PDB file of C-alpha atoms in Angstrom:
ATOM      1  CA  GLY A1183     110.439  97.973 112.701  1.00 53.00           C
ATOM      2  CA  ALA A1184     108.285 100.100 114.208  1.00 79.00           C
ATOM      3  CA  GLY A1185     105.964 101.554 110.779  1.00 93.00           C
ATOM      4  CA  VAL A1186     105.517  99.738 107.390  1.00 96.00           C
ATOM      5  CA  SER A1187     108.296  99.312 105.358  1.00 97.00           C
ATOM      6  CA  GLN A1188     108.464  99.163 100.944  1.00 98.00           C
ATOM      7  CA  SER A1189     111.258  98.507  98.703  1.00 97.00           C
ATOM      8  CA  PRO A1190     112.679  99.082  96.061  1.00 97.00           C
ATOM      9  CA  ARG A1191     112.330 102.988  96.782  1.00 97.00           C
ATOM     10  CA  TYR A1192     112.945 104.203  94.084  1.00 97.00           C
ATOM     11  CA  LYS A1193     112.562 101.390  90.754  1.00 98.00           C
ATOM     12  CA  VAL A1194     113.034 102.619  86.504  1.00 98.00           C
ATOM     13  CA  ALA A1195     112.183 100.246  84.340  1.00 97.00           C
ATOM     14  CA  LYS A1196     112.707  99.734  79.406  1.00 97.00           C
ATOM     15  CA  ARG A1197     108.749  99.650  78.573  1.00 97.00           C
ATOM     16  CA  GLY A1198     108.238  95.463  79.057  1.00 97.00           C
ATOM     17  CA  GLN A1199     110.171  94.562  81.369  1.00 97.00           C
ATOM     18  CA  ASP A1200     108.538  92.792  84.686  1.00 98.00           C
ATOM     19  CA  VAL A1201     109.251  94.840  88.177  1.00 98.00           C
ATOM     20  CA  ALA A1202     108.018  93.476  91.514  1.00 98.00           C
ATOM     21  CA  LEU A1203     107.392  95.350  94.090  1.00 98.00           C
ATOM     22  CA  ARG A1204     107.661  94.446  98.429  1.00 98.00           C
ATOM     23  CA  CYS A1205     105.461  95.719 101.109  1.00 98.00           C
ATOM     24  CA  ASP A1206     106.874  94.106 104.364  1.00 97.00           C
ATOM     25  CA  PRO A1207     103.167  95.344 107.041  1.00 97.00           C
ATOM     26  CA  ILE A1208     103.480  96.182 110.827  1.00 95.00           C
ATOM     27  CA  SER A1209     104.194  93.217 112.479  1.00 93.00           C
ATOM     28  CA  GLY A1210     100.561  91.330 113.744  1.00 90.00           C
ATOM     29  CA  HIS A1211      98.445  93.636 110.897  1.00 92.00           C
ATOM     30  CA  VAL A1212      95.649  91.488 109.622  1.00 90.00           C
ATOM     31  CA  SER A1213      94.577  93.896 106.384  1.00 91.00           C
ATOM     32  CA  LEU A1214      97.248  94.942 103.897  1.00 94.00           C
ATOM     33  CA  PHE A1215      96.170  97.370 100.664  1.00 95.00           C
ATOM     34  CA  TRP A1216      97.968  98.473  97.404  1.00 97.00           C
ATOM     35  CA  TYR A1217      97.361 101.582  95.630  1.00 97.00           C
ATOM     36  CA  GLN A1218      98.543 103.766  93.783  1.00 97.00           C
ATOM     37  CA  GLN A1219      99.043 107.823  93.691  1.00 96.00           C
ATOM     38  CA  ALA A1220     100.096 108.685  89.546  1.00 95.00           C
ATOM     39  CA  LEU A1221     101.404 112.880  89.373  1.00 92.00           C
ATOM     40  CA  GLY A1222      99.610 115.626  90.907  1.00 90.00           C
ATOM     41  CA  GLN A1223      96.932 112.934  92.569  1.00 93.00           C
ATOM     42  CA  GLY A1224      95.493 111.375  94.874  1.00 94.00           C
ATOM     43  CA  PRO A1225      96.601 107.407  95.995  1.00 95.00           C
ATOM     44  CA  GLU A1226      93.544 105.763  93.974  1.00 96.00           C
ATOM     45  CA  PHE A1227      93.448 101.976  94.863  1.00 94.00           C
ATOM     46  CA  LEU A1228      94.747  98.390  94.010  1.00 96.00           C
ATOM     47  CA  THR A1229      94.030  95.995  95.842  1.00 95.00           C
ATOM     48  CA  TYR A1230      92.942  94.222  99.918  1.00 92.00           C
ATOM     49  CA  PHE A1231      94.397  91.540 101.180  1.00 93.00           C
ATOM     50  CA  GLN A1232      93.092  90.621 104.504  1.00 90.00           C
ATOM     51  CA  ASN A1233      95.579  87.679 106.174  1.00 92.00           C
ATOM     52  CA  GLU A1234      96.857  86.216 103.181  1.00 94.00           C
ATOM     53  CA  ALA A1235      93.614  86.538 101.036  1.00 93.00           C
ATOM     54  CA  GLN A1236      93.255  88.601  98.012  1.00 94.00           C
ATOM     55  CA  LEU A1237      89.278  89.721  99.324  1.00 90.00           C
ATOM     56  CA  ASP A1238      89.249  92.881  97.429  1.00 90.00           C
ATOM     57  CA  LYS A1239      91.158  93.237  93.442  1.00 92.00           C
ATOM     58  CA  SER A1240      88.616  95.302  91.747  1.00 91.00           C
ATOM     59  CA  GLY A1241      91.456  98.276  91.480  1.00 93.00           C
ATOM     60  CA  LEU A1242      94.137  97.020  89.384  1.00 96.00           C
ATOM     61  CA  PRO A1243      93.789  98.034  86.044  1.00 94.00           C
ATOM     62  CA  SER A1244      94.536  95.521  84.248  1.00 94.00           C
ATOM     63  CA  ASP A1245      96.048  91.780  83.972  1.00 95.00           C
ATOM     64  CA  ARG A1246      98.866  93.061  84.118  1.00 97.00           C
ATOM     65  CA  PHE A1247      99.626  93.790  87.253  1.00 98.00           C
ATOM     66  CA  PHE A1248      99.285  90.797  90.350  1.00 97.00           C
ATOM     67  CA  ALA A1249      99.771  90.782  94.283  1.00 98.00           C
ATOM     68  CA  GLU A1250      99.826  87.943  96.405  1.00 97.00           C
ATOM     69  CA  ARG A1251     100.693  87.224 100.696  1.00 97.00           C
ATOM     70  CA  PRO A1252     101.361  84.037 100.313  1.00 95.00           C
ATOM     71  CA  GLU A1253     101.522  83.948 104.358  1.00 93.00           C
ATOM     72  CA  GLY A1254     100.154  86.294 105.405  1.00 91.00           C
ATOM     73  CA  SER A1255     102.424  88.919 105.969  1.00 94.00           C
ATOM     74  CA  VAL A1256     104.432  90.228 103.416  1.00 97.00           C
ATOM     75  CA  SER A1257     103.147  91.422  99.853  1.00 98.00           C
ATOM     76  CA  THR A1258     104.756  91.812  96.641  1.00 98.00           C
ATOM     77  CA  LEU A1259     103.097  93.401  94.038  1.00 98.00           C
ATOM     78  CA  LYS A1260     104.572  92.279  90.058  1.00 98.00           C
ATOM     79  CA  ILE A1261     102.915  94.111  87.643  1.00 98.00           C
ATOM     80  CA  GLN A1262     103.961  92.149  83.591  1.00 98.00           C
ATOM     81  CA  ARG A1263     104.346  93.788  80.441  1.00 97.00           C
ATOM     82  CA  THR A1264     105.284  97.827  82.206  1.00 97.00           C
ATOM     83  CA  GLN A1265     103.732 100.903  80.415  1.00 97.00           C
ATOM     84  CA  GLN A1266     104.562 104.544  80.858  1.00 96.00           C
ATOM     85  CA  GLU A1267     101.492 104.394  82.075  1.00 96.00           C
ATOM     86  CA  ASP A1268     102.323 102.052  84.935  1.00 97.00           C
ATOM     87  CA  SER A1269     104.516 105.510  86.212  1.00 97.00           C
ATOM     88  CA  ALA A1270     103.778 106.261  89.159  1.00 97.00           C
ATOM     89  CA  VAL A1271     104.541 105.318  92.960  1.00 97.00           C
ATOM     90  CA  TYR A1272     102.846 102.225  94.607  1.00 98.00           C
ATOM     91  CA  LEU A1273     101.249 102.473  98.314  1.00 97.00           C
ATOM     92  CA  CYS A1274     101.575 100.446 100.656  1.00 97.00           C
ATOM     93  CA  ALA A1275      98.729 100.645 104.096  1.00 95.00           C
ATOM     94  CA  SER A1276      98.220  98.602 106.814  1.00 94.00           C
ATOM     95  CA  SER A1277      95.371  98.188 109.118  1.00 91.00           C
ATOM     96  CA  LEU A1278      94.963  95.918 112.459  1.00 86.00           C
ATOM     97  CA  SER A1279      91.256  96.055 110.406  1.00 69.00           C
ATOM     98  CA  ARG A1280      88.483  92.867 110.746  1.00 61.00           C
ATOM     99  CA  VAL A1281      85.252  92.849 109.664  1.00 57.00           C
ATOM    100  CA  GLY A1282      83.326  94.783 111.980  1.00 56.00           C
ATOM    101  CA  SER A1283      85.559  96.970 112.921  1.00 60.00           C
ATOM    102  CA  TYR A1284      87.312 100.190 110.963  1.00 67.00           C
ATOM    103  CA  ASN A1285      91.141 100.553 112.031  1.00 72.00           C
ATOM    104  CA  GLU A1286      93.707 103.536 110.360  1.00 84.00           C
ATOM    105  CA  GLN A1287      95.468 102.621 107.234  1.00 90.00           C
ATOM    106  CA  PHE A1288      99.036 102.539 108.189  1.00 92.00           C
ATOM    107  CA  PHE A1289     101.768 103.837 104.558  1.00 95.00           C
ATOM    108  CA  GLY A1290     104.945 103.212 104.194  1.00 96.00           C
ATOM    109  CA  PRO A1291     106.996 105.105 102.346  1.00 96.00           C
ATOM    110  CA  GLY A1292     106.052 104.022  98.694  1.00 97.00           C
ATOM    111  CA  THR A1293     108.032 102.511  96.114  1.00 98.00           C
ATOM    112  CA  ARG A1294     108.130 105.381  93.202  1.00 97.00           C
ATOM    113  CA  LEU A1295     108.230 103.312  88.884  1.00 98.00           C
ATOM    114  CA  THR A1296     109.762 104.945  86.022  1.00 98.00           C
ATOM    115  CA  VAL A1297     109.123 103.621  83.493  1.00 97.00           C
ATOM    116  CA  LEU A1298     111.010 104.204  80.016  1.00 96.00           C
TER     117      LEU A1298
ATOM    118  CA  ASP B 428      84.568 108.864  88.668  1.00 76.00           C
ATOM    119  CA  GLN B 429      86.079 111.625  91.257  1.00 87.00           C
ATOM    120  CA  GLN B 430      83.871 110.591  94.507  1.00 94.00           C
ATOM    121  CA  VAL B 431      86.537 112.569  96.221  1.00 97.00           C
ATOM    122  CA  LYS B 432      87.250 116.157  94.990  1.00 97.00           C
ATOM    123  CA  GLN B 433      88.839 118.955  97.063  1.00 97.00           C
ATOM    124  CA  ASN B 434      88.915 121.582  94.228  1.00 92.00           C
ATOM    125  CA  SER B 435      91.364 123.854  96.152  1.00 95.00           C
ATOM    126  CA  PRO B 436      95.172 122.960  94.759  1.00 95.00           C
ATOM    127  CA  SER B 437      97.065 125.165  96.894  1.00 96.00           C
ATOM    128  CA  LEU B 438      96.232 127.383 100.095  1.00 96.00           C
ATOM    129  CA  SER B 439      98.559 129.860 102.041  1.00 97.00           C
ATOM    130  CA  VAL B 440      98.262 130.884 105.415  1.00 97.00           C
ATOM    131  CA  GLN B 441      99.834 133.201 107.995  1.00 97.00           C
ATOM    132  CA  GLU B 442     101.573 131.631 110.784  1.00 97.00           C
ATOM    133  CA  GLY B 443      99.486 131.478 113.743  1.00 97.00           C
ATOM    134  CA  ARG B 444      96.518 132.055 112.189  1.00 97.00           C
ATOM    135  CA  ILE B 445      93.435 129.453 111.157  1.00 98.00           C
ATOM    136  CA  SER B 446      93.539 126.510 108.293  1.00 98.00           C
ATOM    137  CA  ILE B 447      90.315 125.751 106.057  1.00 98.00           C
ATOM    138  CA  LEU B 448      90.856 122.306 103.674  1.00 98.00           C
ATOM    139  CA  ASN B 449      87.827 121.548 102.280  1.00 98.00           C
ATOM    140  CA  CYS B 450      86.637 117.658 100.703  1.00 98.00           C
ATOM    141  CA  ASP B 451      83.367 117.394  98.986  1.00 98.00           C
ATOM    142  CA  TYR B 452      82.528 113.692  98.357  1.00 97.00           C
ATOM    143  CA  THR B 453      79.434 112.439  96.312  1.00 97.00           C
ATOM    144  CA  ASN B 454      78.825 108.686  97.419  1.00 93.00           C
ATOM    145  CA  SER B 455      76.056 108.937  99.944  1.00 94.00           C
ATOM    146  CA  MET B 456      77.343 105.155 100.670  1.00 92.00           C
ATOM    147  CA  PHE B 457      80.458 106.837 102.598  1.00 93.00           C
ATOM    148  CA  ASP B 458      80.223 106.597 106.488  1.00 91.00           C
ATOM    149  CA  TYR B 459      84.085 106.868 107.492  1.00 92.00           C
ATOM    150  CA  PHE B 460      85.913 110.074 106.861  1.00 94.00           C
ATOM    151  CA  LEU B 461      90.767 110.910 107.502  1.00 94.00           C
ATOM    152  CA  TRP B 462      92.543 113.444 106.589  1.00 97.00           C
ATOM    153  CA  TYR B 463      96.040 112.255 105.604  1.00 96.00           C
ATOM    154  CA  LYS B 464      98.653 114.166 105.160  1.00 97.00           C
ATOM    155  CA  LYS B 465     101.954 113.782 103.508  1.00 95.00           C
ATOM    156  CA  TYR B 466     105.299 115.003 103.240  1.00 94.00           C
ATOM    157  CA  PRO B 467     107.560 115.162 100.092  1.00 90.00           C
ATOM    158  CA  ALA B 468     108.649 111.155  99.292  1.00 86.00           C
ATOM    159  CA  GLU B 469     107.056 110.332 102.561  1.00 91.00           C
ATOM    160  CA  GLY B 470     103.655 108.635 103.071  1.00 93.00           C
ATOM    161  CA  PRO B 471     100.807 109.190 104.001  1.00 94.00           C
ATOM    162  CA  THR B 472     100.363 110.157 107.525  1.00 94.00           C
ATOM    163  CA  PHE B 473      97.608 109.732 109.561  1.00 93.00           C
ATOM    164  CA  LEU B 474      95.803 112.731 111.018  1.00 95.00           C
ATOM    165  CA  ILE B 475      91.964 112.436 112.689  1.00 95.00           C
ATOM    166  CA  SER B 476      89.067 111.010 111.485  1.00 93.00           C
ATOM    167  CA  ILE B 477      84.859 111.094 112.295  1.00 95.00           C
ATOM    168  CA  SER B 478      82.194 108.465 112.071  1.00 93.00           C
ATOM    169  CA  SER B 479      79.238 109.443 109.721  1.00 93.00           C
ATOM    170  CA  ILE B 480      76.973 109.585 113.568  1.00 94.00           C
ATOM    171  CA  LYS B 481      78.726 112.895 114.455  1.00 95.00           C
ATOM    172  CA  ASP B 482      79.582 116.390 113.331  1.00 96.00           C
ATOM    173  CA  LYS B 483      83.347 117.147 115.078  1.00 97.00           C
ATOM    174  CA  ASN B 484      85.921 115.731 115.872  1.00 97.00           C
ATOM    175  CA  GLU B 485      88.678 117.867 117.765  1.00 97.00           C
ATOM    176  CA  ASP B 486      92.269 116.622 118.125  1.00 96.00           C
ATOM    177  CA  GLY B 487      94.744 119.418 119.574  1.00 97.00           C
ATOM    178  CA  ARG B 488      94.706 122.178 117.267  1.00 97.00           C
ATOM    179  CA  PHE B 489      93.277 119.327 114.319  1.00 98.00           C
ATOM    180  CA  THR B 490      89.212 120.001 114.065  1.00 98.00           C
ATOM    181  CA  VAL B 491      87.035 117.819 111.564  1.00 98.00           C
ATOM    182  CA  PHE B 492      83.502 118.874 111.086  1.00 98.00           C
ATOM    183  CA  LEU B 493      80.883 116.874 108.615  1.00 98.00           C
ATOM    184  CA  ASN B 494      77.613 118.367 107.230  1.00 97.00           C
ATOM    185  CA  LYS B 495      76.926 114.601 105.951  1.00 96.00           C
ATOM    186  CA  SER B 496      73.334 116.993 104.703  1.00 96.00           C
ATOM    187  CA  ALA B 497      75.864 118.728 102.195  1.00 97.00           C
ATOM    188  CA  LYS B 498      78.371 115.233 101.521  1.00 97.00           C
ATOM    189  CA  HIS B 499      81.005 118.089 102.843  1.00 98.00           C
ATOM    190  CA  LEU B 500      83.960 117.953 105.425  1.00 97.00           C
ATOM    191  CA  SER B 501      86.806 120.085 106.453  1.00 98.00           C
ATOM    192  CA  LEU B 502      89.960 120.212 108.448  1.00 98.00           C
ATOM    193  CA  HIS B 503      90.680 122.958 111.059  1.00 98.00           C
ATOM    194  CA  ILE B 504      94.030 123.969 111.784  1.00 98.00           C
ATOM    195  CA  VAL B 505      94.254 126.540 113.856  1.00 97.00           C
ATOM    196  CA  PRO B 506      96.800 127.895 115.322  1.00 98.00           C
ATOM    197  CA  SER B 507      99.192 126.735 111.853  1.00 98.00           C
ATOM    198  CA  GLN B 508     102.234 126.474 112.382  1.00 97.00           C
ATOM    199  CA  PRO B 509     105.324 125.993 109.591  1.00 96.00           C
ATOM    200  CA  GLY B 510     105.538 122.405 109.930  1.00 95.00           C
ATOM    201  CA  ASP B 511     101.732 122.327 109.105  1.00 97.00           C
ATOM    202  CA  SER B 512     103.066 123.467 105.085  1.00 97.00           C
ATOM    203  CA  ALA B 513     102.548 119.746 103.316  1.00 97.00           C
ATOM    204  CA  VAL B 514      99.788 118.302 101.294  1.00 97.00           C
ATOM    205  CA  TYR B 515      96.849 117.795 102.488  1.00 98.00           C
ATOM    206  CA  PHE B 516      94.777 114.521 101.917  1.00 97.00           C
ATOM    207  CA  CYS B 517      90.587 113.962 102.240  1.00 97.00           C
ATOM    208  CA  ALA B 518      89.935 109.980 102.519  1.00 95.00           C
ATOM    209  CA  ALA B 519      86.596 108.309 102.650  1.00 94.00           C
ATOM    210  CA  SER B 520      85.031 105.078 103.132  1.00 91.00           C
ATOM    211  CA  ASP B 521      82.052 103.056 102.728  1.00 89.00           C
ATOM    212  CA  THR B 522      83.400 100.494 106.749  1.00 82.00           C
ATOM    213  CA  SER B 523      79.992  98.097 104.428  1.00 80.00           C
ATOM    214  CA  ASN B 524      82.150  96.796 101.940  1.00 71.00           C
ATOM    215  CA  SER B 525      84.234  94.656 102.967  1.00 58.00           C
ATOM    216  CA  GLY B 526      88.384  95.606 103.797  1.00 62.00           C
ATOM    217  CA  TYR B 527      87.064 100.103 104.022  1.00 76.00           C
ATOM    218  CA  ALA B 528      89.450 100.594 101.355  1.00 85.00           C
ATOM    219  CA  LEU B 529      89.775 104.380 101.009  1.00 91.00           C
ATOM    220  CA  ASN B 530      89.063 106.640  98.225  1.00 94.00           C
ATOM    221  CA  PHE B 531      91.331 109.927  97.788  1.00 96.00           C
ATOM    222  CA  GLY B 532      90.532 113.340  97.004  1.00 97.00           C
ATOM    223  CA  LYS B 533      93.269 115.190  94.640  1.00 96.00           C
ATOM    224  CA  GLY B 534      94.615 116.874  97.810  1.00 96.00           C
ATOM    225  CA  THR B 535      95.349 120.677  98.723  1.00 97.00           C
ATOM    226  CA  SER B 536      99.092 121.936  99.186  1.00 97.00           C
ATOM    227  CA  LEU B 537      99.354 124.358 102.653  1.00 98.00           C
ATOM    228  CA  LEU B 538     101.834 126.137 103.261  1.00 98.00           C
ATOM    229  CA  VAL B 539     102.149 128.087 106.482  1.00 97.00           C
ATOM    230  CA  THR B 540     104.257 130.704 105.988  1.00 96.00           C
ATOM    231  CA  PRO B 541     105.705 132.446 108.704  1.00 92.00           C
TER     232      PRO B 541
END
Protein backbone atom coordinates (compact mmCIF):
# COMPACT_ATOMS: atom_id res chain seq x y z
CA GLY A 1 0.00 0.00 0.00
CA ALA A 2 0.98 3.60 -0.45
CA GLY A 3 0.66 4.70 3.16
CA VAL A 4 0.98 3.52 6.74
CA SER A 5 -1.74 1.06 7.68
CA GLN A 6 -2.90 0.02 11.12
CA SER A 7 -5.15 -2.75 12.33
CA PRO A 8 -7.58 -3.12 13.84
CA ARG A 9 -9.06 0.34 13.36
CA TYR A 10 -11.23 -0.08 16.45
CA LYS A 11 -10.75 -2.34 19.44
CA VAL A 12 -12.96 -2.77 22.49
CA ALA A 13 -11.42 -4.65 25.39
CA LYS A 14 -12.60 -5.55 28.84
CA ARG A 15 -10.41 -4.32 31.65
CA GLY A 16 -7.68 -6.84 32.27
CA GLN A 17 -7.54 -8.20 28.73
CA ASP A 18 -4.40 -8.14 26.62
CA VAL A 19 -4.48 -6.38 23.23
CA ALA A 20 -2.15 -6.30 20.23
CA LEU A 21 -2.13 -3.43 17.75
CA ARG A 22 -0.44 -3.80 14.37
CA CYS A 23 1.34 -1.24 12.21
CA ASP A 24 2.49 -1.70 8.61
CA PRO A 25 4.84 1.16 7.74
CA ILE A 26 5.60 2.51 4.30
CA SER A 27 7.90 0.09 2.51
CA GLY A 28 11.55 1.03 2.93
CA HIS A 29 10.99 3.38 5.85
CA VAL A 30 13.72 2.90 8.42
CA SER A 31 12.13 4.64 11.38
CA LEU A 32 8.88 3.71 13.09
CA PHE A 33 7.17 5.56 15.92
CA TRP A 34 4.20 4.84 18.18
CA TYR A 35 2.17 7.65 19.71
CA GLN A 36 -0.80 7.69 22.07
CA GLN A 37 -3.51 10.30 21.63
CA ALA A 38 -6.00 10.72 24.46
CA LEU A 39 -9.29 12.50 23.83
CA GLY A 40 -8.78 16.23 23.37
CA GLN A 41 -5.00 15.96 23.49
CA GLY A 42 -2.20 15.91 21.00
CA PRO A 43 -0.31 12.70 20.22
CA GLU A 44 2.28 11.73 22.82
CA PHE A 45 5.41 9.80 21.97
CA LEU A 46 5.60 6.20 23.20
CA THR A 47 8.51 4.49 21.47
CA TYR A 48 10.82 4.54 18.44
CA PHE A 49 12.45 1.90 16.26
CA GLN A 50 15.24 2.20 13.77
CA ASN A 51 14.90 -0.94 11.68
CA GLU A 52 14.44 -3.73 14.25
CA ALA A 53 16.20 -1.92 17.07
CA GLN A 54 14.07 -0.20 19.69
CA LEU A 55 16.20 2.87 20.37
CA ASP A 56 13.86 4.80 22.65
CA LYS A 57 11.03 3.53 24.81
CA SER A 58 11.00 6.38 27.27
CA GLY A 59 7.38 7.27 26.52
CA LEU A 60 5.86 3.91 27.38
CA PRO A 61 3.62 4.66 30.39
CA SER A 62 4.15 1.38 32.24
CA ASP A 63 5.68 -2.07 31.94
CA ARG A 64 2.31 -3.28 30.68
CA PHE A 65 3.19 -1.70 27.33
CA PHE A 66 5.52 -3.58 25.01
CA ALA A 67 6.45 -2.95 21.38
CA GLU A 68 8.40 -4.97 18.87
CA ARG A 69 9.52 -4.82 15.26
CA PRO A 70 11.36 -8.11 14.83
CA GLU A 71 12.16 -7.91 11.10
CA GLY A 72 12.43 -4.16 10.79
CA SER A 73 9.12 -3.77 9.02
CA VAL A 74 5.77 -4.55 10.70
CA SER A 75 5.49 -3.48 14.33
CA THR A 76 3.17 -4.60 17.10
CA LEU A 77 2.25 -2.64 20.20
CA LYS A 78 1.03 -4.92 22.97
CA ILE A 79 -0.78 -3.78 26.08
CA GLN A 80 -1.16 -6.29 28.86
CA ARG A 81 -3.90 -6.22 31.51
CA THR A 82 -5.57 -3.19 29.95
CA GLN A 83 -6.88 -0.44 32.20
CA GLN A 84 -9.51 2.21 31.51
CA GLU A 85 -6.83 4.89 31.32
CA ASP A 86 -5.35 3.04 28.32
CA SER A 87 -8.36 4.12 26.24
CA ALA A 88 -6.97 6.30 23.47
CA VAL A 89 -6.10 6.37 19.78
CA TYR A 90 -2.78 4.70 19.10
CA LEU A 91 -0.98 6.18 16.12
CA CYS A 92 1.89 4.67 14.20
CA ALA A 93 4.20 6.76 12.02
CA SER A 94 7.11 5.92 9.77
CA SER A 95 9.83 7.92 8.11
CA LEU A 96 12.94 7.50 6.02
CA SER A 97 14.97 9.19 8.77
CA ARG A 98 18.44 8.04 9.53
CA VAL A 99 20.61 9.62 12.18
CA GLY A 100 21.90 12.93 10.89
CA SER A 101 19.01 13.76 8.61
CA TYR A 102 15.41 14.71 9.12
CA ASN A 103 12.47 13.46 7.10
CA GLU A 104 8.81 13.93 7.81
CA GLN A 105 6.83 11.30 9.62
CA PHE A 106 3.86 9.76 7.84
CA PHE A 107 1.03 8.69 10.11
CA GLY A 108 -1.40 5.82 9.88
CA PRO A 109 -5.12 6.26 10.64
CA GLY A 110 -4.72 4.98 14.17
CA THR A 111 -6.36 2.29 16.29
CA ARG A 112 -9.04 3.53 18.67
CA LEU A 113 -8.85 1.42 21.82
CA THR A 114 -11.72 1.50 24.28
CA VAL A 115 -11.30 -0.32 27.57
CA LEU A 116 -14.54 -1.02 29.43
CA ASP B 1 4.78 18.88 31.25
CA GLN B 2 3.48 20.33 27.99
CA GLN B 3 6.49 21.58 26.02
CA VAL B 4 4.44 22.66 23.01
CA LYS B 5 1.37 24.77 23.62
CA GLN B 6 -1.48 25.78 21.39
CA ASN B 7 -3.53 28.11 23.51
CA SER B 8 -6.47 28.52 21.15
CA PRO B 9 -8.60 25.36 21.07
CA SER B 10 -10.67 26.67 18.18
CA LEU B 11 -10.72 29.34 15.49
CA SER B 12 -13.43 30.38 13.05
CA VAL B 13 -12.57 32.28 9.87
CA GLN B 14 -14.53 33.36 6.85
CA GLU B 15 -13.65 31.85 3.48
CA GLY B 16 -11.09 33.96 1.62
CA ARG B 17 -9.70 35.54 4.78
CA ILE B 18 -6.41 34.77 6.53
CA SER B 19 -6.24 32.07 9.20
CA ILE B 20 -3.49 32.47 11.79
CA LEU B 21 -2.74 29.58 14.12
CA ASN B 22 -0.29 30.09 16.95
CA CYS B 23 2.06 27.84 18.85
CA ASP B 24 4.50 28.38 21.73
CA TYR B 25 7.22 26.08 22.98
CA THR B 26 9.36 25.96 26.09
CA ASN B 27 12.25 23.64 25.22
CA SER B 28 15.14 25.64 23.75
CA MET B 29 16.62 22.42 22.32
CA PHE B 30 13.81 22.15 19.77
CA ASP B 31 15.26 22.94 16.35
CA TYR B 32 12.71 21.57 13.90
CA PHE B 33 9.06 22.50 13.81
CA LEU B 34 6.13 21.09 11.89
CA TRP B 35 2.44 21.61 11.35
CA TYR B 36 0.12 18.66 10.85
CA LYS B 37 -3.49 18.72 9.76
CA LYS B 38 -5.97 16.13 10.98
CA TYR B 39 -9.43 15.19 9.79
CA PRO B 40 -11.73 13.03 11.97
CA ALA B 41 -10.93 9.30 11.95
CA GLU B 42 -7.71 9.90 10.01
CA GLY B 43 -4.10 10.17 11.08
CA PRO B 44 -2.31 13.54 11.05
CA THR B 45 -1.07 14.66 7.65
CA PHE B 46 2.13 16.65 7.28
CA LEU B 47 1.55 20.20 6.11
CA ILE B 48 4.68 22.29 6.37
CA SER B 49 7.88 22.46 8.41
CA ILE B 50 10.63 24.88 9.33
CA SER B 51 14.15 24.48 10.63
CA SER B 52 15.42 26.74 13.41
CA ILE B 53 17.97 28.25 11.02
CA LYS B 54 15.11 29.92 9.14
CA ASP B 55 12.41 32.34 10.21
CA LYS B 56 9.95 31.75 7.40
CA ASN B 57 8.93 28.94 5.09
CA GLU B 58 6.26 29.20 2.44
CA ASP B 59 4.39 26.54 0.49
CA GLY B 60 1.51 27.75 -1.62
CA ARG B 61 -1.23 29.12 0.63
CA PHE B 62 0.64 28.04 3.77
CA THR B 63 3.40 30.01 5.49
CA VAL B 64 5.07 29.20 8.78
CA PHE B 65 6.87 31.90 10.76
CA LEU B 66 9.36 31.15 13.52
CA ASN B 67 10.42 33.60 16.23
CA LYS B 68 13.15 31.80 18.17
CA SER B 69 13.70 34.53 20.74
CA ALA B 70 10.02 34.40 21.67
CA LYS B 71 9.84 30.60 21.24
CA HIS B 72 6.81 31.15 19.07
CA LEU B 73 5.67 29.96 15.68
CA SER B 74 2.60 30.60 13.63
CA LEU B 75 0.89 29.13 10.59
CA HIS B 76 -0.77 31.47 8.12
CA ILE B 77 -3.28 30.18 5.60
CA VAL B 78 -4.16 32.63 2.84
CA PRO B 79 -6.78 32.53 1.45
CA SER B 80 -8.66 30.17 3.73
CA GLN B 81 -10.93 27.62 2.09
CA PRO B 82 -13.74 25.46 3.57
CA GLY B 83 -11.63 22.35 2.90
CA ASP B 84 -9.06 23.72 5.34
CA SER B 85 -11.49 23.02 8.20
CA ALA B 86 -9.65 20.49 10.38
CA VAL B 87 -7.62 20.23 13.56
CA TYR B 88 -4.11 21.63 13.22
CA PHE B 89 -1.31 20.34 15.40
CA CYS B 90 1.96 22.10 16.01
CA ALA B 91 4.89 19.75 16.65
CA ALA B 92 8.53 20.22 17.57
CA SER B 93 11.59 18.01 17.57
CA ASP B 94 15.05 18.06 19.08
CA THR B 95 17.10 16.64 16.20
CA SER B 96 20.11 16.07 18.43
CA ASN B 97 18.09 13.25 19.98
CA SER B 98 18.00 9.96 18.14
CA GLY B 99 14.81 9.32 16.27
CA TYR B 100 13.49 12.84 16.17
CA ALA B 101 10.35 12.03 18.13
CA LEU B 102 7.73 14.73 17.82
CA ASN B 103 6.29 16.73 20.69
CA PHE B 104 2.78 17.87 19.86
CA GLY B 105 0.50 20.62 21.07
CA LYS B 106 -3.13 19.91 21.88
CA GLY B 107 -4.34 21.20 18.53
CA THR B 108 -6.46 24.04 17.23
CA SER B 109 -9.75 23.27 15.50
CA LEU B 110 -10.13 25.54 12.48
CA LEU B 111 -13.53 26.15 10.94
CA VAL B 112 -13.66 28.02 7.63
CA THR B 113 -17.15 29.21 6.89
CA PRO B 114 -18.45 30.00 3.38
